[in-house]
């Protein structure tokens, strides 16, 4: 779907990593919980990293890091909310709005059924963290409801740093670029499937976010990132499993 390829505002050239780190770490104190870092937390390769701590989202500013995955627990209340058939029919294809930084999602955007408040609060929490991370003025927020893979081919978004959280269905997939030939992306594939175009070889493993994980994907419009970018795709939707529901955020500077 073209939406995932859409161009957003160019990144503020004055957005400096050092100043963002200081203010973001301070802001994260508001969301801090008495948890311990998992021993699994690591930067496995200077391309993608996984963490259990939202404060580590700051790693996305490392010049070589293209993907940061914040592992989160599934919220049973939100999961049950999104399983209710009236929710899907009310949401239809979802919605898109622009919210000012620091403001949450109004309840009215979500169907009035048990679990609505938890869902709105979770989206508001993610929006708060995202805006603090990027220091943006507004967030272009959309909730997508889809029964088919929106972007089934591997690609790089022409965006800055995009946030994706899949609440229902399989999470977004990505590949490390260690053994990738980026010239085979897009038209360079000459119409061949990704597994036949030479985009990647057998050493490449397709990684995937889990439901409720928050994923940051760095796009080609991020400063100094023009020939890099997170190589990702939408997962296939399993027949009969119901629609996939995901949250997408893009930062806006006014
Ligand atoms: Fe995309």
PDB file of C-alpha atoms in Angstrom, residues 27-239:
ATOM      1  CA  UNK A  27      11.107  12.119  30.089  1.00  0.00           C
ATOM      2  CA  UNK A  28      11.294   8.336  30.422  1.00  0.00           C
ATOM      3  CA  UNK A  29      11.525   8.710  34.181  1.00  0.00           C
ATOM      4  CA  UNK A  30       7.800   9.447  34.058  1.00  0.00           C
ATOM      5  CA  UNK A  31       7.111   6.024  32.583  1.00  0.00           C
ATOM      6  CA  UNK A  32       9.693   4.146  34.586  1.00  0.00           C
ATOM      7  CA  UNK A  33       8.611   0.917  36.210  1.00  0.00           C
ATOM      8  CA  UNK A  34      10.590  -1.147  38.707  1.00  0.00           C
ATOM      9  CA  UNK A  35      11.729  -3.709  36.171  1.00  0.00           C
ATOM     10  CA  UNK A  36      15.102  -5.198  35.523  1.00  0.00           C
ATOM     11  CA  UNK A  37      16.802  -5.313  32.196  1.00  0.00           C
ATOM     12  CA  UNK A  38      16.544  -8.645  30.488  1.00  0.00           C
ATOM     13  CA  UNK A  39      19.735 -10.513  29.894  1.00  0.00           C
ATOM     14  CA  UNK A  40      18.490 -10.938  26.347  1.00  0.00           C
ATOM     15  CA  UNK A  41      18.765  -7.224  25.696  1.00  0.00           C
ATOM     16  CA  UNK A  42      21.487  -6.636  23.218  1.00  0.00           C
ATOM     17  CA  UNK A  43      22.605  -4.984  20.077  1.00  0.00           C
ATOM     18  CA  UNK A  44      23.127  -8.069  17.971  1.00  0.00           C
ATOM     19  CA  UNK A  45      24.506  -6.220  15.002  1.00  0.00           C
ATOM     20  CA  UNK A  46      24.811  -2.532  14.233  1.00  0.00           C
ATOM     21  CA  UNK A  47      21.592  -2.594  12.224  1.00  0.00           C
ATOM     22  CA  UNK A  48      18.838  -3.786  14.562  1.00  0.00           C
ATOM     23  CA  UNK A  49      18.463  -4.147  18.308  1.00  0.00           C
ATOM     24  CA  UNK A  50      15.864  -5.482  20.704  1.00  0.00           C
ATOM     25  CA  UNK A  51      15.174  -4.195  24.168  1.00  0.00           C
ATOM     26  CA  UNK A  52      12.657  -4.510  26.994  1.00  0.00           C
ATOM     27  CA  UNK A  53      13.230  -0.934  28.133  1.00  0.00           C
ATOM     28  CA  UNK A  54      11.581   2.011  26.380  1.00  0.00           C
ATOM     29  CA  UNK A  55      14.484   4.254  27.316  1.00  0.00           C
ATOM     30  CA  UNK A  56      16.594   2.197  24.904  1.00  0.00           C
ATOM     31  CA  UNK A  57      14.511   3.470  21.993  1.00  0.00           C
ATOM     32  CA  UNK A  58      17.131   6.201  21.938  1.00  0.00           C
ATOM     33  CA  UNK A  59      19.378   3.676  20.189  1.00  0.00           C
ATOM     34  CA  UNK A  60      17.590   4.503  16.954  1.00  0.00           C
ATOM     35  CA  UNK A  61      19.748   7.638  16.783  1.00  0.00           C
ATOM     36  CA  UNK A  62      22.899   5.552  16.377  1.00  0.00           C
ATOM     37  CA  UNK A  63      23.938   6.194  12.764  1.00  0.00           C
ATOM     38  CA  UNK A  64      24.087   2.491  11.868  1.00  0.00           C
ATOM     39  CA  UNK A  65      20.973   1.321  13.719  1.00  0.00           C
ATOM     40  CA  UNK A  66      17.944   1.038  11.444  1.00  0.00           C
ATOM     41  CA  UNK A  67      15.533  -0.993  13.574  1.00  0.00           C
ATOM     42  CA  UNK A  68      14.760  -0.874  17.281  1.00  0.00           C
ATOM     43  CA  UNK A  69      12.281  -3.333  18.705  1.00  0.00           C
ATOM     44  CA  UNK A  70      10.813  -2.690  22.109  1.00  0.00           C
ATOM     45  CA  UNK A  71       9.476  -6.020  23.356  1.00  0.00           C
ATOM     46  CA  UNK A  72       6.229  -5.623  25.245  1.00  0.00           C
ATOM     47  CA  UNK A  73       3.853  -7.970  26.959  1.00  0.00           C
ATOM     48  CA  UNK A  74       0.487  -8.579  25.379  1.00  0.00           C
ATOM     49  CA  UNK A  75      -2.208  -6.694  27.285  1.00  0.00           C
ATOM     50  CA  UNK A  76      -5.028  -9.253  27.711  1.00  0.00           C
ATOM     51  CA  UNK A  77      -7.661  -6.528  28.072  1.00  0.00           C
ATOM     52  CA  UNK A  78      -6.704  -4.838  24.809  1.00  0.00           C
ATOM     53  CA  UNK A  79      -6.329  -8.191  23.089  1.00  0.00           C
ATOM     54  CA  UNK A  80      -9.865  -9.151  24.153  1.00  0.00           C
ATOM     55  CA  UNK A  81     -11.166  -5.730  23.113  1.00  0.00           C
ATOM     56  CA  UNK A  82      -9.872  -6.167  19.582  1.00  0.00           C
ATOM     57  CA  UNK A  83     -11.352  -9.667  19.313  1.00  0.00           C
ATOM     58  CA  UNK A  84     -14.880  -8.334  19.658  1.00  0.00           C
ATOM     59  CA  UNK A  85     -16.621  -8.433  16.336  1.00  0.00           C
ATOM     60  CA  UNK A  86     -18.323  -5.022  16.755  1.00  0.00           C
ATOM     61  CA  UNK A  87     -14.904  -3.426  17.159  1.00  0.00           C
ATOM     62  CA  UNK A  88     -13.785  -4.566  13.737  1.00  0.00           C
ATOM     63  CA  UNK A  89     -17.009  -3.519  12.052  1.00  0.00           C
ATOM     64  CA  UNK A  90     -16.938  -0.112  13.728  1.00  0.00           C
ATOM     65  CA  UNK A  91     -13.305   0.542  12.899  1.00  0.00           C
ATOM     66  CA  UNK A  92     -13.772  -0.557   9.278  1.00  0.00           C
ATOM     67  CA  UNK A  93     -10.445   0.337   7.642  1.00  0.00           C
ATOM     68  CA  UNK A  94      -9.248   2.314  10.641  1.00  0.00           C
ATOM     69  CA  UNK A  95      -8.637   6.034  10.944  1.00  0.00           C
ATOM     70  CA  UNK A  96      -5.928   8.646  10.605  1.00  0.00           C
ATOM     71  CA  UNK A  97      -5.520  11.806  12.613  1.00  0.00           C
ATOM     72  CA  UNK A  98      -2.894  14.363  13.566  1.00  0.00           C
ATOM     73  CA  UNK A  99      -2.465  14.911  17.278  1.00  0.00           C
ATOM     74  CA  UNK A 100      -0.323  17.570  18.972  1.00  0.00           C
ATOM     75  CA  UNK A 101       2.663  16.263  20.913  1.00  0.00           C
ATOM     76  CA  UNK A 102       1.724  15.667  24.514  1.00  0.00           C
ATOM     77  CA  UNK A 103      -1.941  14.999  23.825  1.00  0.00           C
ATOM     78  CA  UNK A 104      -3.470  11.567  23.976  1.00  0.00           C
ATOM     79  CA  UNK A 105      -5.999   9.790  21.823  1.00  0.00           C
ATOM     80  CA  UNK A 106      -9.583  10.758  22.516  1.00  0.00           C
ATOM     81  CA  UNK A 107     -11.838   7.876  23.441  1.00  0.00           C
ATOM     82  CA  UNK A 108     -14.326   8.744  20.716  1.00  0.00           C
ATOM     83  CA  UNK A 109     -12.008   7.380  18.040  1.00  0.00           C
ATOM     84  CA  UNK A 110     -12.493   3.860  19.371  1.00  0.00           C
ATOM     85  CA  UNK A 111     -15.675   1.768  19.595  1.00  0.00           C
ATOM     86  CA  UNK A 112     -17.354   2.007  22.976  1.00  0.00           C
ATOM     87  CA  UNK A 113     -16.926  -1.524  24.274  1.00  0.00           C
ATOM     88  CA  UNK A 114     -15.127  -3.014  27.282  1.00  0.00           C
ATOM     89  CA  UNK A 115     -11.402  -2.398  26.893  1.00  0.00           C
ATOM     90  CA  UNK A 116     -11.680   0.889  25.023  1.00  0.00           C
ATOM     91  CA  UNK A 117     -10.037   2.972  27.730  1.00  0.00           C
ATOM     92  CA  UNK A 118      -7.074   0.602  28.024  1.00  0.00           C
ATOM     93  CA  UNK A 119      -6.568   0.743  24.260  1.00  0.00           C
ATOM     94  CA  UNK A 120      -6.727   4.557  24.189  1.00  0.00           C
ATOM     95  CA  UNK A 121      -4.350   4.810  27.130  1.00  0.00           C
ATOM     96  CA  UNK A 122      -1.839   2.500  25.494  1.00  0.00           C
ATOM     97  CA  UNK A 123      -1.890   4.465  22.241  1.00  0.00           C
ATOM     98  CA  UNK A 124      -1.523   7.694  24.223  1.00  0.00           C
ATOM     99  CA  UNK A 125       1.440   6.285  26.136  1.00  0.00           C
ATOM    100  CA  UNK A 126       3.181   5.266  22.914  1.00  0.00           C
ATOM    101  CA  UNK A 127       2.451   8.665  21.371  1.00  0.00           C
ATOM    102  CA  UNK A 128       3.917  10.408  24.399  1.00  0.00           C
ATOM    103  CA  UNK A 129       7.097   8.344  24.292  1.00  0.00           C
ATOM    104  CA  UNK A 130       7.433   8.788  20.525  1.00  0.00           C
ATOM    105  CA  UNK A 131       7.028  12.558  20.623  1.00  0.00           C
ATOM    106  CA  UNK A 132       9.477  12.832  23.510  1.00  0.00           C
ATOM    107  CA  UNK A 133      11.972  10.721  21.592  1.00  0.00           C
ATOM    108  CA  UNK A 134      11.811  12.763  18.414  1.00  0.00           C
ATOM    109  CA  UNK A 135      11.025  16.164  19.866  1.00  0.00           C
ATOM    110  CA  UNK A 136       8.312  16.671  17.278  1.00  0.00           C
ATOM    111  CA  UNK A 137       5.393  19.096  17.377  1.00  0.00           C
ATOM    112  CA  UNK A 138       2.710  16.739  16.094  1.00  0.00           C
ATOM    113  CA  UNK A 139       2.183  13.089  15.265  1.00  0.00           C
ATOM    114  CA  UNK A 140       0.498  11.758  12.154  1.00  0.00           C
ATOM    115  CA  UNK A 141      -1.230   8.759  13.709  1.00  0.00           C
ATOM    116  CA  UNK A 142      -3.157   6.074  11.974  1.00  0.00           C
ATOM    117  CA  UNK A 143      -4.771   2.837  13.005  1.00  0.00           C
ATOM    118  CA  UNK A 144      -4.829   0.415  10.096  1.00  0.00           C
ATOM    119  CA  UNK A 145      -7.264  -2.465   9.865  1.00  0.00           C
ATOM    120  CA  UNK A 146      -6.407  -4.748   6.996  1.00  0.00           C
ATOM    121  CA  UNK A 147      -7.176  -8.258   5.858  1.00  0.00           C
ATOM    122  CA  UNK A 148      -4.304  -8.401   3.394  1.00  0.00           C
ATOM    123  CA  UNK A 149      -0.601  -7.624   3.420  1.00  0.00           C
ATOM    124  CA  UNK A 150      -0.328  -3.902   2.749  1.00  0.00           C
ATOM    125  CA  UNK A 151       3.321  -3.910   1.603  1.00  0.00           C
ATOM    126  CA  UNK A 152       4.261  -7.543   0.953  1.00  0.00           C
ATOM    127  CA  UNK A 153       7.582  -6.721  -0.767  1.00  0.00           C
ATOM    128  CA  UNK A 154      10.677  -5.730   1.159  1.00  0.00           C
ATOM    129  CA  UNK A 155      11.214  -2.001   0.899  1.00  0.00           C
ATOM    130  CA  UNK A 156      12.587   1.069   2.675  1.00  0.00           C
ATOM    131  CA  UNK A 157      10.188   3.831   3.646  1.00  0.00           C
ATOM    132  CA  UNK A 158      10.863   7.365   2.449  1.00  0.00           C
ATOM    133  CA  UNK A 159      10.258   8.658   5.940  1.00  0.00           C
ATOM    134  CA  UNK A 160      12.185   9.735   8.989  1.00  0.00           C
ATOM    135  CA  UNK A 161      11.730   7.414  11.958  1.00  0.00           C
ATOM    136  CA  UNK A 162       8.403   5.599  11.804  1.00  0.00           C
ATOM    137  CA  UNK A 163       6.793   3.765  14.705  1.00  0.00           C
ATOM    138  CA  UNK A 164       4.701   0.646  14.171  1.00  0.00           C
ATOM    139  CA  UNK A 165       2.874  -1.403  16.774  1.00  0.00           C
ATOM    140  CA  UNK A 166       0.811  -4.379  15.659  1.00  0.00           C
ATOM    141  CA  UNK A 167      -1.991  -4.960  18.123  1.00  0.00           C
ATOM    142  CA  UNK A 168      -3.551  -7.869  16.325  1.00  0.00           C
ATOM    143  CA  UNK A 169      -2.029 -10.318  13.876  1.00  0.00           C
ATOM    144  CA  UNK A 170       1.582 -10.853  12.908  1.00  0.00           C
ATOM    145  CA  UNK A 171       4.068  -8.061  13.438  1.00  0.00           C
ATOM    146  CA  UNK A 172       6.093  -6.259  10.778  1.00  0.00           C
ATOM    147  CA  UNK A 173       8.995  -8.243   9.305  1.00  0.00           C
ATOM    148  CA  UNK A 174      12.483  -7.026   8.518  1.00  0.00           C
ATOM    149  CA  UNK A 175      15.861  -8.311   7.353  1.00  0.00           C
ATOM    150  CA  UNK A 176      19.351  -7.334   8.361  1.00  0.00           C
ATOM    151  CA  UNK A 177      21.211  -5.748   5.480  1.00  0.00           C
ATOM    152  CA  UNK A 178      24.445  -7.608   6.111  1.00  0.00           C
ATOM    153  CA  UNK A 179      23.991  -9.834   3.067  1.00  0.00           C
ATOM    154  CA  UNK A 180      21.550  -7.689   1.157  1.00  0.00           C
ATOM    155  CA  UNK A 181      21.993  -6.116  -2.278  1.00  0.00           C
ATOM    156  CA  UNK A 182      19.994  -2.918  -1.944  1.00  0.00           C
ATOM    157  CA  UNK A 183      20.086  -2.367  -5.694  1.00  0.00           C
ATOM    158  CA  UNK A 184      17.498  -5.179  -5.904  1.00  0.00           C
ATOM    159  CA  UNK A 185      14.905  -3.248  -3.927  1.00  0.00           C
ATOM    160  CA  UNK A 186      11.945  -1.793  -5.787  1.00  0.00           C
ATOM    161  CA  UNK A 187      12.361  -1.591  -9.560  1.00  0.00           C
ATOM    162  CA  UNK A 188      15.814  -3.130  -9.221  1.00  0.00           C
ATOM    163  CA  UNK A 189      14.137  -6.470  -8.665  1.00  0.00           C
ATOM    164  CA  UNK A 190      13.141  -6.446 -12.362  1.00  0.00           C
ATOM    165  CA  UNK A 191       9.803  -7.903 -11.371  1.00  0.00           C
ATOM    166  CA  UNK A 192      11.232 -10.933  -9.621  1.00  0.00           C
ATOM    167  CA  UNK A 193      10.101 -12.058  -6.190  1.00  0.00           C
ATOM    168  CA  UNK A 194      12.304 -10.994  -3.301  1.00  0.00           C
ATOM    169  CA  UNK A 195      13.584 -14.539  -2.806  1.00  0.00           C
ATOM    170  CA  UNK A 196      14.541 -14.786  -6.478  1.00  0.00           C
ATOM    171  CA  UNK A 197      15.808 -11.312  -7.303  1.00  0.00           C
ATOM    172  CA  UNK A 198      19.138 -11.594  -5.491  1.00  0.00           C
ATOM    173  CA  UNK A 199      18.031  -9.140  -2.818  1.00  0.00           C
ATOM    174  CA  UNK A 200      19.318 -11.468  -0.119  1.00  0.00           C
ATOM    175  CA  UNK A 201      20.843 -14.908   0.168  1.00  0.00           C
ATOM    176  CA  UNK A 202      20.429 -17.933   2.405  1.00  0.00           C
ATOM    177  CA  UNK A 203      22.369 -16.340   5.257  1.00  0.00           C
ATOM    178  CA  UNK A 204      19.591 -13.800   5.751  1.00  0.00           C
ATOM    179  CA  UNK A 205      16.906 -14.499   8.323  1.00  0.00           C
ATOM    180  CA  UNK A 206      13.548 -12.775   8.266  1.00  0.00           C
ATOM    181  CA  UNK A 207      12.900 -11.259  11.686  1.00  0.00           C
ATOM    182  CA  UNK A 208       9.437 -10.334  12.929  1.00  0.00           C
ATOM    183  CA  UNK A 209       7.948  -8.233  15.685  1.00  0.00           C
ATOM    184  CA  UNK A 210       5.426  -9.851  17.998  1.00  0.00           C
ATOM    185  CA  UNK A 211       1.991  -8.400  18.767  1.00  0.00           C
ATOM    186  CA  UNK A 212       2.219  -5.338  21.041  1.00  0.00           C
ATOM    187  CA  UNK A 213       5.919  -4.827  20.301  1.00  0.00           C
ATOM    188  CA  UNK A 214       6.819  -1.264  19.393  1.00  0.00           C
ATOM    189  CA  UNK A 215       9.032  -1.078  16.346  1.00  0.00           C
ATOM    190  CA  UNK A 216      11.022   1.931  15.210  1.00  0.00           C
ATOM    191  CA  UNK A 217      12.023   1.841  11.554  1.00  0.00           C
ATOM    192  CA  UNK A 218      14.486   4.387  10.243  1.00  0.00           C
ATOM    193  CA  UNK A 219      13.660   5.557   6.733  1.00  0.00           C
ATOM    194  CA  UNK A 220      15.787   6.961   3.945  1.00  0.00           C
ATOM    195  CA  UNK A 221      14.775  10.561   4.717  1.00  0.00           C
ATOM    196  CA  UNK A 222      16.356  10.512   8.130  1.00  0.00           C
ATOM    197  CA  UNK A 223      19.454  12.653   8.231  1.00  0.00           C
ATOM    198  CA  UNK A 224      22.572  10.959   6.805  1.00  0.00           C
ATOM    199  CA  UNK A 225      20.545   7.836   6.047  1.00  0.00           C
ATOM    200  CA  UNK A 226      19.884   8.129   2.353  1.00  0.00           C
ATOM    201  CA  UNK A 227      21.530   4.854   1.317  1.00  0.00           C
ATOM    202  CA  UNK A 228      20.482   2.986   4.413  1.00  0.00           C
ATOM    203  CA  UNK A 229      17.059   2.452   5.941  1.00  0.00           C
ATOM    204  CA  UNK A 230      15.195  -0.417   7.575  1.00  0.00           C
ATOM    205  CA  UNK A 231      14.339  -3.096   5.004  1.00  0.00           C
ATOM    206  CA  UNK A 232      10.934  -4.386   5.976  1.00  0.00           C
ATOM    207  CA  UNK A 233       7.601  -5.717   4.750  1.00  0.00           C
ATOM    208  CA  UNK A 234       4.092  -6.445   5.926  1.00  0.00           C
ATOM    209  CA  UNK A 235       3.505 -10.034   7.025  1.00  0.00           C
ATOM    210  CA  UNK A 236       0.977 -12.154   5.233  1.00  0.00           C
ATOM    211  CA  UNK A 237      -2.454 -12.343   6.866  1.00  0.00           C
ATOM    212  CA  UNK A 238      -3.568 -15.838   7.755  1.00  0.00           C
ATOM    213  CA  UNK A 239      -6.921 -16.707   6.195  1.00  0.00           C
TER     214      UNK A 239
END
